[in-house]
PDB file of C-alpha atoms and ligand atoms in Angstrom:
ATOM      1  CA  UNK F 558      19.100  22.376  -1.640  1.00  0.00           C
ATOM      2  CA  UNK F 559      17.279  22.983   1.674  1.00  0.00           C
ATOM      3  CA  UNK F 560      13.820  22.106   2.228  1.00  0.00           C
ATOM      4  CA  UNK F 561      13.476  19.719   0.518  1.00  0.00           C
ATOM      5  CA  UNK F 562      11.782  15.491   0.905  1.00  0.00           C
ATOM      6  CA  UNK F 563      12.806  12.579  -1.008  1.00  0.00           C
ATOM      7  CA  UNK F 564      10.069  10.506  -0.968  1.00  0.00           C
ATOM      8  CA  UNK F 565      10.846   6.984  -3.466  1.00  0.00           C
ATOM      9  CA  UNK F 566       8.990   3.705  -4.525  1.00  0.00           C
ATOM     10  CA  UNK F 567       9.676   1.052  -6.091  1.00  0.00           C
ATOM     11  CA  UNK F 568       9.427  -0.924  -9.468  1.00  0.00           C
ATOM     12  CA  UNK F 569       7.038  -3.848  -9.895  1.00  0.00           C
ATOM     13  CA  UNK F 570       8.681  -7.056  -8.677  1.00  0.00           C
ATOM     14  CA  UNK F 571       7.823 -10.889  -8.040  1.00  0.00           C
ATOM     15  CA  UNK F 572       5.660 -11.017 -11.626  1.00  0.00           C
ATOM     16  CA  UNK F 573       3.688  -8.094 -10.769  1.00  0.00           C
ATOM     17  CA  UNK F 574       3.162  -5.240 -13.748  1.00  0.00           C
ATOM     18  CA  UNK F 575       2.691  -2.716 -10.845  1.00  0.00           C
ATOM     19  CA  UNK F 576       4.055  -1.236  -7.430  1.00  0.00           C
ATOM     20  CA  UNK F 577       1.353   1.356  -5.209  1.00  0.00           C
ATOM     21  CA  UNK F 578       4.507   2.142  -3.300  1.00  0.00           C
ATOM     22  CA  UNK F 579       5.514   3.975  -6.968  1.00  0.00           C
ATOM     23  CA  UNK F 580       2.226   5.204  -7.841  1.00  0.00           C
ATOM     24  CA  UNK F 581       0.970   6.714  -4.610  1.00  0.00           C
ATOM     25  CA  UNK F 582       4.894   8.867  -4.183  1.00  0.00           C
ATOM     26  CA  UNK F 583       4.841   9.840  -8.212  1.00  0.00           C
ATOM     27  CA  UNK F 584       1.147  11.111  -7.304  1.00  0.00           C
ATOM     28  CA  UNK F 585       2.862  13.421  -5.046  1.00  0.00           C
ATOM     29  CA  UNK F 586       6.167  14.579  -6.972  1.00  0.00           C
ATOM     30  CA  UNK F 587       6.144  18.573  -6.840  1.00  0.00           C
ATOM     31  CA  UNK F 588       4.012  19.125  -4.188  1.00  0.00           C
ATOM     32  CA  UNK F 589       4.746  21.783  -1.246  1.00  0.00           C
ATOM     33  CA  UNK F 590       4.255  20.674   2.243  1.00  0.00           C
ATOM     34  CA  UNK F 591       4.891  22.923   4.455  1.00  0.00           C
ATOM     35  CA  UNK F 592       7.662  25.034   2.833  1.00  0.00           C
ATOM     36  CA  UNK F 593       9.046  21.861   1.442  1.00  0.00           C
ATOM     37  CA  UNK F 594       9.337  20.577  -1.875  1.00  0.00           C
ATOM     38  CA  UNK F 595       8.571  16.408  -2.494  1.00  0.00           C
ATOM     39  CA  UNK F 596      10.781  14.820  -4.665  1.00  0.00           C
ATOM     40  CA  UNK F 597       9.501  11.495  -5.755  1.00  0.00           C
ATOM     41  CA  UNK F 598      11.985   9.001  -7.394  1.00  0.00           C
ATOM     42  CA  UNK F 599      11.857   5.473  -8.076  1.00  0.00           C
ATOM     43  CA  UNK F 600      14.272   2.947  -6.515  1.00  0.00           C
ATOM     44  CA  UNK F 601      14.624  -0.761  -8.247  1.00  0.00           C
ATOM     45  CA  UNK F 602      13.781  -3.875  -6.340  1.00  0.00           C
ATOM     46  CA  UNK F 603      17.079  -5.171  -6.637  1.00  0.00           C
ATOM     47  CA  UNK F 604      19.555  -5.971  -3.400  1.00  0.00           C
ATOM     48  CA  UNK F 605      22.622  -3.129  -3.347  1.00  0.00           C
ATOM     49  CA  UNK F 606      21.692  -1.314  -7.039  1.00  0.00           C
ATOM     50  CA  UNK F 607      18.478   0.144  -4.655  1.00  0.00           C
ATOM     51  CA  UNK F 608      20.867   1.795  -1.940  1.00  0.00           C
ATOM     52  CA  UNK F 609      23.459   3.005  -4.917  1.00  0.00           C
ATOM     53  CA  UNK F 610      20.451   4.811  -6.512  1.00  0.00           C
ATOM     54  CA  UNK F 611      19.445   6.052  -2.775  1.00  0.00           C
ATOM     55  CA  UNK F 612      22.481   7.178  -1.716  1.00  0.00           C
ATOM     56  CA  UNK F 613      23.196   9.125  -4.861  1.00  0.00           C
ATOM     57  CA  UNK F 614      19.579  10.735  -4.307  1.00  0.00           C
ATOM     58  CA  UNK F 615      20.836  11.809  -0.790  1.00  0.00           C
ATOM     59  CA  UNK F 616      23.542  13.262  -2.351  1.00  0.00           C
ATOM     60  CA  UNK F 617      22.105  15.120  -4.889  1.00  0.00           C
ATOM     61  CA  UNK F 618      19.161  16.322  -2.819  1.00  0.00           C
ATOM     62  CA  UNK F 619      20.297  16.136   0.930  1.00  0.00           C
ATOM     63  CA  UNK F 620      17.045  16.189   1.795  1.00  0.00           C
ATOM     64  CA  UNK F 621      15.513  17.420   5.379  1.00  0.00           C
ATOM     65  CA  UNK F 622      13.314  14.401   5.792  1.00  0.00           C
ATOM     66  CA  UNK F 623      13.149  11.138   3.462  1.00  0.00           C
ATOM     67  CA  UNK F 624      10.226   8.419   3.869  1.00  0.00           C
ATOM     68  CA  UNK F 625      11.021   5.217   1.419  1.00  0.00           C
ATOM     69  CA  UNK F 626       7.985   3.705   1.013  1.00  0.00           C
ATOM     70  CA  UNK F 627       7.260   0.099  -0.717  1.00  0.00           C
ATOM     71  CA  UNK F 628       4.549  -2.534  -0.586  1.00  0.00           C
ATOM     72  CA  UNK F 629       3.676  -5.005   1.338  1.00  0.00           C
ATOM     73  CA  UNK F 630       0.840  -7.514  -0.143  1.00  0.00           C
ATOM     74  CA  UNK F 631      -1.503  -9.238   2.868  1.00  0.00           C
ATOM     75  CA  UNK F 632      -1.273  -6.037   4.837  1.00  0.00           C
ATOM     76  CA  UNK F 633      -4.585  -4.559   5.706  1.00  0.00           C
ATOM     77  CA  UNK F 634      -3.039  -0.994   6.749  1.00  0.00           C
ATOM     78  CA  UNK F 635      -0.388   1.488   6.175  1.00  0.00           C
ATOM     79  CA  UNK F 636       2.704   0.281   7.909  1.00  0.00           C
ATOM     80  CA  UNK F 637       4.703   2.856   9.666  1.00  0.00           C
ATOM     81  CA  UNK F 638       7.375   0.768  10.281  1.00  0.00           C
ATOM     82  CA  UNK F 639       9.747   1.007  13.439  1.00  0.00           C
ATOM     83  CA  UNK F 640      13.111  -0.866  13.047  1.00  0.00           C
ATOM     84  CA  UNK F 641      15.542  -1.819  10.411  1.00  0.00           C
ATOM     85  CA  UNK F 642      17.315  -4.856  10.788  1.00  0.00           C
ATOM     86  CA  UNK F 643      21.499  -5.843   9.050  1.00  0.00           C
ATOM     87  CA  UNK F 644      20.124  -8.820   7.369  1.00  0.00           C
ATOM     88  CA  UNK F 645      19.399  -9.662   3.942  1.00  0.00           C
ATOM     89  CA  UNK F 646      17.172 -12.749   3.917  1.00  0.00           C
ATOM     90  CA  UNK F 647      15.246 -13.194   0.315  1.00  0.00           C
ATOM     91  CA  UNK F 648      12.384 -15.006   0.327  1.00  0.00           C
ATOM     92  CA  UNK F 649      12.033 -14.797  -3.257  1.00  0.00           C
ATOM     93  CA  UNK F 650      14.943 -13.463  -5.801  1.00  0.00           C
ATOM     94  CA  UNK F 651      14.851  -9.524  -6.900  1.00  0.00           C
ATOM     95  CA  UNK F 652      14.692  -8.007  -9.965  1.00  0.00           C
ATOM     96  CA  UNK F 653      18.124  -8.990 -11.157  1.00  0.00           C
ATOM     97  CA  UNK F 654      17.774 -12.575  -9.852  1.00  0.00           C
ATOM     98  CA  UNK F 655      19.883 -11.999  -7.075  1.00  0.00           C
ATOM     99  CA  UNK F 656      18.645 -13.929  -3.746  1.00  0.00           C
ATOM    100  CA  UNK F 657      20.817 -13.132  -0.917  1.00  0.00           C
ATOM    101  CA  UNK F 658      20.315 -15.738   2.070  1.00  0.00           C
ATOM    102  CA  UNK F 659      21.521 -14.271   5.572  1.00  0.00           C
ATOM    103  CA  UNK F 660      24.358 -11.997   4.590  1.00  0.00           C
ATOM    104  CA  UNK F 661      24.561  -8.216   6.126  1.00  0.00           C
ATOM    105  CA  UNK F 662      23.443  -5.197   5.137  1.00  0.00           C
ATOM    106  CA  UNK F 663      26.589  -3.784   5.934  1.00  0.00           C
ATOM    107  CA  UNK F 664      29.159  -5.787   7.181  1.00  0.00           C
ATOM    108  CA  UNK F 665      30.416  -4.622  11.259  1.00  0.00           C
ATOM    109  CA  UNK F 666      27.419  -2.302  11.096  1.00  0.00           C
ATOM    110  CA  UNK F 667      24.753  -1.784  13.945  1.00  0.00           C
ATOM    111  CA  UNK F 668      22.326  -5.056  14.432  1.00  0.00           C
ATOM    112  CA  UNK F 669      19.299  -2.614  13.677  1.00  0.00           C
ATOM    113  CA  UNK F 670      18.544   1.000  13.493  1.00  0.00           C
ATOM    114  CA  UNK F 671      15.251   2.443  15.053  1.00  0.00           C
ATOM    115  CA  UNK F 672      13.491   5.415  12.329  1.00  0.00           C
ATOM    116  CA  UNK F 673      14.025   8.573  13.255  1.00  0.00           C
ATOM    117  CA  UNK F 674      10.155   9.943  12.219  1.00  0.00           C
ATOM    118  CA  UNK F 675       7.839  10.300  14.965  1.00  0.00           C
ATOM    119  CA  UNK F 676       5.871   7.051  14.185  1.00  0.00           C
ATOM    120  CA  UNK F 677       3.556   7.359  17.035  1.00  0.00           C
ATOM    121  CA  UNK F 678       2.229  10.898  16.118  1.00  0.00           C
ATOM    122  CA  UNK F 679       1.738   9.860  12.492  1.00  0.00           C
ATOM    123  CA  UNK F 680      -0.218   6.813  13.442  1.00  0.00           C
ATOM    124  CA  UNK F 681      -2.340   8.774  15.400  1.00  0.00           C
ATOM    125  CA  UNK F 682      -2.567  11.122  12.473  1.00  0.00           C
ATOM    126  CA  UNK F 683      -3.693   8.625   9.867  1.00  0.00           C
ATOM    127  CA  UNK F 684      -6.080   7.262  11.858  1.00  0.00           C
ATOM    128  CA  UNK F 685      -7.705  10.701  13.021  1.00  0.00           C
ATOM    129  CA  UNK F 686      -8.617  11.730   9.425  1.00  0.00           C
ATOM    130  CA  UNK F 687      -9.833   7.807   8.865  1.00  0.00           C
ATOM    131  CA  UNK F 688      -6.900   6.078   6.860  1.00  0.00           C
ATOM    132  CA  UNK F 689      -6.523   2.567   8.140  1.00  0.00           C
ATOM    133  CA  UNK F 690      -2.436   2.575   9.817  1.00  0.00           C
ATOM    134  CA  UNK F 691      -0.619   0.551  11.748  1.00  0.00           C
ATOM    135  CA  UNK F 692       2.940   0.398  13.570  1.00  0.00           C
ATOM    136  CA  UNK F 693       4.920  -2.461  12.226  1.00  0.00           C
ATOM    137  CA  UNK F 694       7.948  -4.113  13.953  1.00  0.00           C
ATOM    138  CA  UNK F 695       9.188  -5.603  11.101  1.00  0.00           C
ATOM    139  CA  UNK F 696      10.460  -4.513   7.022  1.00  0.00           C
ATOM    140  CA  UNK F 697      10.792  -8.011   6.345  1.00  0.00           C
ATOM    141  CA  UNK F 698      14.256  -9.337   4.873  1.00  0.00           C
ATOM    142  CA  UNK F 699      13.480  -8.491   1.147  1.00  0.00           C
ATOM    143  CA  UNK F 700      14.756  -5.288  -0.505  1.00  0.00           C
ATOM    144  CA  UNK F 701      12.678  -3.283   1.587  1.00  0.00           C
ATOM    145  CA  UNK F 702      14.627  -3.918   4.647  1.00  0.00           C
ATOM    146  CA  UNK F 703      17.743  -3.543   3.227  1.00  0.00           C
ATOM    147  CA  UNK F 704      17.054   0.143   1.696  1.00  0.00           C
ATOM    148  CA  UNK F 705      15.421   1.177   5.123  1.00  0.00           C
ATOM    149  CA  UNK F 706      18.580   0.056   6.528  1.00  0.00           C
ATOM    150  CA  UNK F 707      20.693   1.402   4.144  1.00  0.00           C
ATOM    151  CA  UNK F 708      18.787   4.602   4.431  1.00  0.00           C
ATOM    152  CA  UNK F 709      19.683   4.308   8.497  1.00  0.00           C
ATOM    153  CA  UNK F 710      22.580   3.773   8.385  1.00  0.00           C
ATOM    154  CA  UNK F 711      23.694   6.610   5.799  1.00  0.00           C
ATOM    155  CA  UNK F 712      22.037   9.384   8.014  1.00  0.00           C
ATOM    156  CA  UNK F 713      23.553   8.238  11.170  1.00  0.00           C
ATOM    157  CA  UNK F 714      27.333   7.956   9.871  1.00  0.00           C
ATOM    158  CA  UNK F 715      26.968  10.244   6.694  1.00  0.00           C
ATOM    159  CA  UNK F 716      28.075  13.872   8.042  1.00  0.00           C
ATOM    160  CA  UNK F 717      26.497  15.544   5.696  1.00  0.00           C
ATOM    161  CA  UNK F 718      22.862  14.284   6.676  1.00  0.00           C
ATOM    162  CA  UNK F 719      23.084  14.863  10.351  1.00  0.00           C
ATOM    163  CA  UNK F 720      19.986  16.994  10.566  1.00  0.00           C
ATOM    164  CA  UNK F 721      18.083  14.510   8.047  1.00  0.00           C
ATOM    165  CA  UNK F 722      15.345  12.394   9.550  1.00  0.00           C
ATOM    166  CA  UNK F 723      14.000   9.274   7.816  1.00  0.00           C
ATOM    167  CA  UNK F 724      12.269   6.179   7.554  1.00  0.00           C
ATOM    168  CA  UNK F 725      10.259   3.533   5.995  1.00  0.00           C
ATOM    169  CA  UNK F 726       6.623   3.047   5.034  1.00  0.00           C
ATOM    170  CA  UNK F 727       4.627   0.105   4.060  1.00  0.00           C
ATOM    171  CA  UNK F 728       1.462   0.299   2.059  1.00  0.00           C
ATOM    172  CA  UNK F 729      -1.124  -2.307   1.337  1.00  0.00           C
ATOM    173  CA  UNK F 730      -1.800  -3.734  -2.423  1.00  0.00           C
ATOM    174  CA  UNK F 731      -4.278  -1.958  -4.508  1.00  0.00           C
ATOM    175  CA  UNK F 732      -7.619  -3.337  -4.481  1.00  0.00           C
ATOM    176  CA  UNK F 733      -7.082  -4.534  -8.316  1.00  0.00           C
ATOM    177  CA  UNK F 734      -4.261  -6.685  -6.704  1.00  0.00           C
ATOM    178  CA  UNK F 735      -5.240  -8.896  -4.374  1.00  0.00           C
ATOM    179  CA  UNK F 736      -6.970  -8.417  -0.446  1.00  0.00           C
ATOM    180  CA  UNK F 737      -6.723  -7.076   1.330  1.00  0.00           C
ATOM    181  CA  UNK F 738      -6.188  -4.049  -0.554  1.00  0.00           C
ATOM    182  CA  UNK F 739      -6.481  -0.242   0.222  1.00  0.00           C
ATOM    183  CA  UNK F 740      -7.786   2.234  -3.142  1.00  0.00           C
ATOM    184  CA  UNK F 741      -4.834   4.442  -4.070  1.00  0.00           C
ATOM    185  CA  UNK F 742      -5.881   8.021  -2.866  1.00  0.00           C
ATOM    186  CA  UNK F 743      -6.222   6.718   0.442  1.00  0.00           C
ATOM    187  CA  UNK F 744      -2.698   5.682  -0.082  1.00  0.00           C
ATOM    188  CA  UNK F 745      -1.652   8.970  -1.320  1.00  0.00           C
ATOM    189  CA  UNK F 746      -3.973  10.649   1.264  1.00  0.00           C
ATOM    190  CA  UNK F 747      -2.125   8.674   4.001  1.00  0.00           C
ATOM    191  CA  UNK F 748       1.019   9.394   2.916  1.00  0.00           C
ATOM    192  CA  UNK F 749       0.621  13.349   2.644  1.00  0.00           C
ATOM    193  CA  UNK F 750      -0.635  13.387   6.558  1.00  0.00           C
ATOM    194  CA  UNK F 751       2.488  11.202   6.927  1.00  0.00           C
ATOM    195  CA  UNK F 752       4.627  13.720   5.643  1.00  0.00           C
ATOM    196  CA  UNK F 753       3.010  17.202   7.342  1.00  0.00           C
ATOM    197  CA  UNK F 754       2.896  15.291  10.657  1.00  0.00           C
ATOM    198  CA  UNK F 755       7.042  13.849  10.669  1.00  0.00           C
ATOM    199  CA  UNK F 756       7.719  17.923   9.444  1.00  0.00           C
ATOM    200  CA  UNK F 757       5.581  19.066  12.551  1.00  0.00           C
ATOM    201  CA  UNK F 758       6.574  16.794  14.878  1.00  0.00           C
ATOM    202  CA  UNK F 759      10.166  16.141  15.256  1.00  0.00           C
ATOM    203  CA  UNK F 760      10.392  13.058  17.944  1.00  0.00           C
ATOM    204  CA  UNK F 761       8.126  10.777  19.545  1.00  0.00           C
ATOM    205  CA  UNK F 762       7.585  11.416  23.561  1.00  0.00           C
ATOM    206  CA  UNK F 763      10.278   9.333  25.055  1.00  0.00           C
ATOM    207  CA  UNK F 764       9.598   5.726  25.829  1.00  0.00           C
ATOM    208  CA  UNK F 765       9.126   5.413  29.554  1.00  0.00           C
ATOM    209  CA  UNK F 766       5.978   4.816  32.407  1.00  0.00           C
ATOM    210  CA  UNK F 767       2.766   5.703  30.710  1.00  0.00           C
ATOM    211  CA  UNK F 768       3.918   4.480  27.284  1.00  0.00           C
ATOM    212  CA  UNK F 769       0.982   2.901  25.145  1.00  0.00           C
ATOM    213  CA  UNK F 770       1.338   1.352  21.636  1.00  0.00           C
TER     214      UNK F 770
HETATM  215  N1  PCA Q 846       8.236  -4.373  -1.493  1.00  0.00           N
HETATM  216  C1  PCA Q 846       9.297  -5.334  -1.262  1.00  0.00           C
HETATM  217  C2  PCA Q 846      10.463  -4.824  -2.071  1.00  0.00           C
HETATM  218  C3  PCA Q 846       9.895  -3.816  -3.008  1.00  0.00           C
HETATM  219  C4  PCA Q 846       8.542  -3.527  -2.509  1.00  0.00           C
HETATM  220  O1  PCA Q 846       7.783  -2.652  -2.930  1.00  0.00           O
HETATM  221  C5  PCA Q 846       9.596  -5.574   0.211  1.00  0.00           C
HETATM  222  O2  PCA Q 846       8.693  -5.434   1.047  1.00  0.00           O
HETATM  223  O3  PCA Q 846      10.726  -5.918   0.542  1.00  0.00           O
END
């Protein structure tokens, strides 16, 4: 049970035949970092059916740290992304056709939850061994919002996942895909430093004087 880190992706969506979010965590499935297992598993890009599937992979798993990762085309960098907000605002419809337009995440719920991995210290991280990152402030509205959300929101009220730390990551199309577009082993590269550095590091230096972005 212990030890181990969910890591998922997610299926092709909006006409596309493929997802790096899915290829770069698959690529990693198995491996040990740090005394922990990664268990890769694929979530589909389809409002509600996504956090069903996550939640029953918390469940099953309860891991110590999960990172959902998806993509994000038009991004030059890997997004380490900050803040999950209770909206679901498609832009475009999922995989099942649904297209939710300003509804909640979870109805009475928090506004937004801030990640719990130290985004600062992987940033700095990624860009020390030369992967292009980034801090974002935003998911978006789309599914990937509403399964970092979800994801939130299940370790902070789920008792069972009190000591699990989580969050989201964004990663850039493939190069075959459209530009700007990062080459999948620096995905997978990026993501592996990701991972050792939220394991070694387990907050962020509190906001306050001094603070840089
Ligand atoms: N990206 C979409 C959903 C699935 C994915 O990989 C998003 O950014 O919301």
């Amino acid at each position: 049970m212990a030890n181990k880190i969910l890591l998922t992706g997610f299926d092709a969506f909006g006409g596309a035949t493929l997802n790096p979010s899915w290829l770069a965590v698959r690529a990693l499935h198995d491996r040990q970092i740090l005394g922990h297992t990664v268990v890769a598993a694929q979530l589909p890009t389809v409002f509600d059916a996504s956090l069903t599937a996550l939640n029953a992979l918390l469940t099953q798993h309860r891991p110590a740290l999960v990172i959902c990762v998806g993509q994000a085309g038009g991004r030059s960098a890997i997004s380490l992304e900050r803040v999950a907000i209770n909206v679901n605002d498609a832009p475009i419809a999922d995989n099942a056709g649904g297209q939710p337009v300003d509804t909640p995440v979870k109805p009475g719920a928090p506004a937004a939850y801030f990640t719990s991995l130290p985004i600062k210290a992987m940033l700095a991280a990624l860009q020390a061994d030369g992967v292009a990152a980034e801090v974002s402030q935003t998911a978006g509205t789309f599914v990937c919002n509403h399964v970092f959300y979800g994801l939130m929101h299940a370790l902070a009220t789920r008792r069972e996942l009190k000591h699990t730390r989580g969050g989201f990551i964004h990663v850039p199309w493939l190069p075959e895909q459209g530009t700007p577009g990062m080459a999948l082993d620096d995905i997978v590269r990026g993501l592996r430093l990701a991972l050792r550095c939220a394991l070694q590091v387990d907050k962020d230096a509190a906001l306050g004087a001094g603070a840089t972005n």
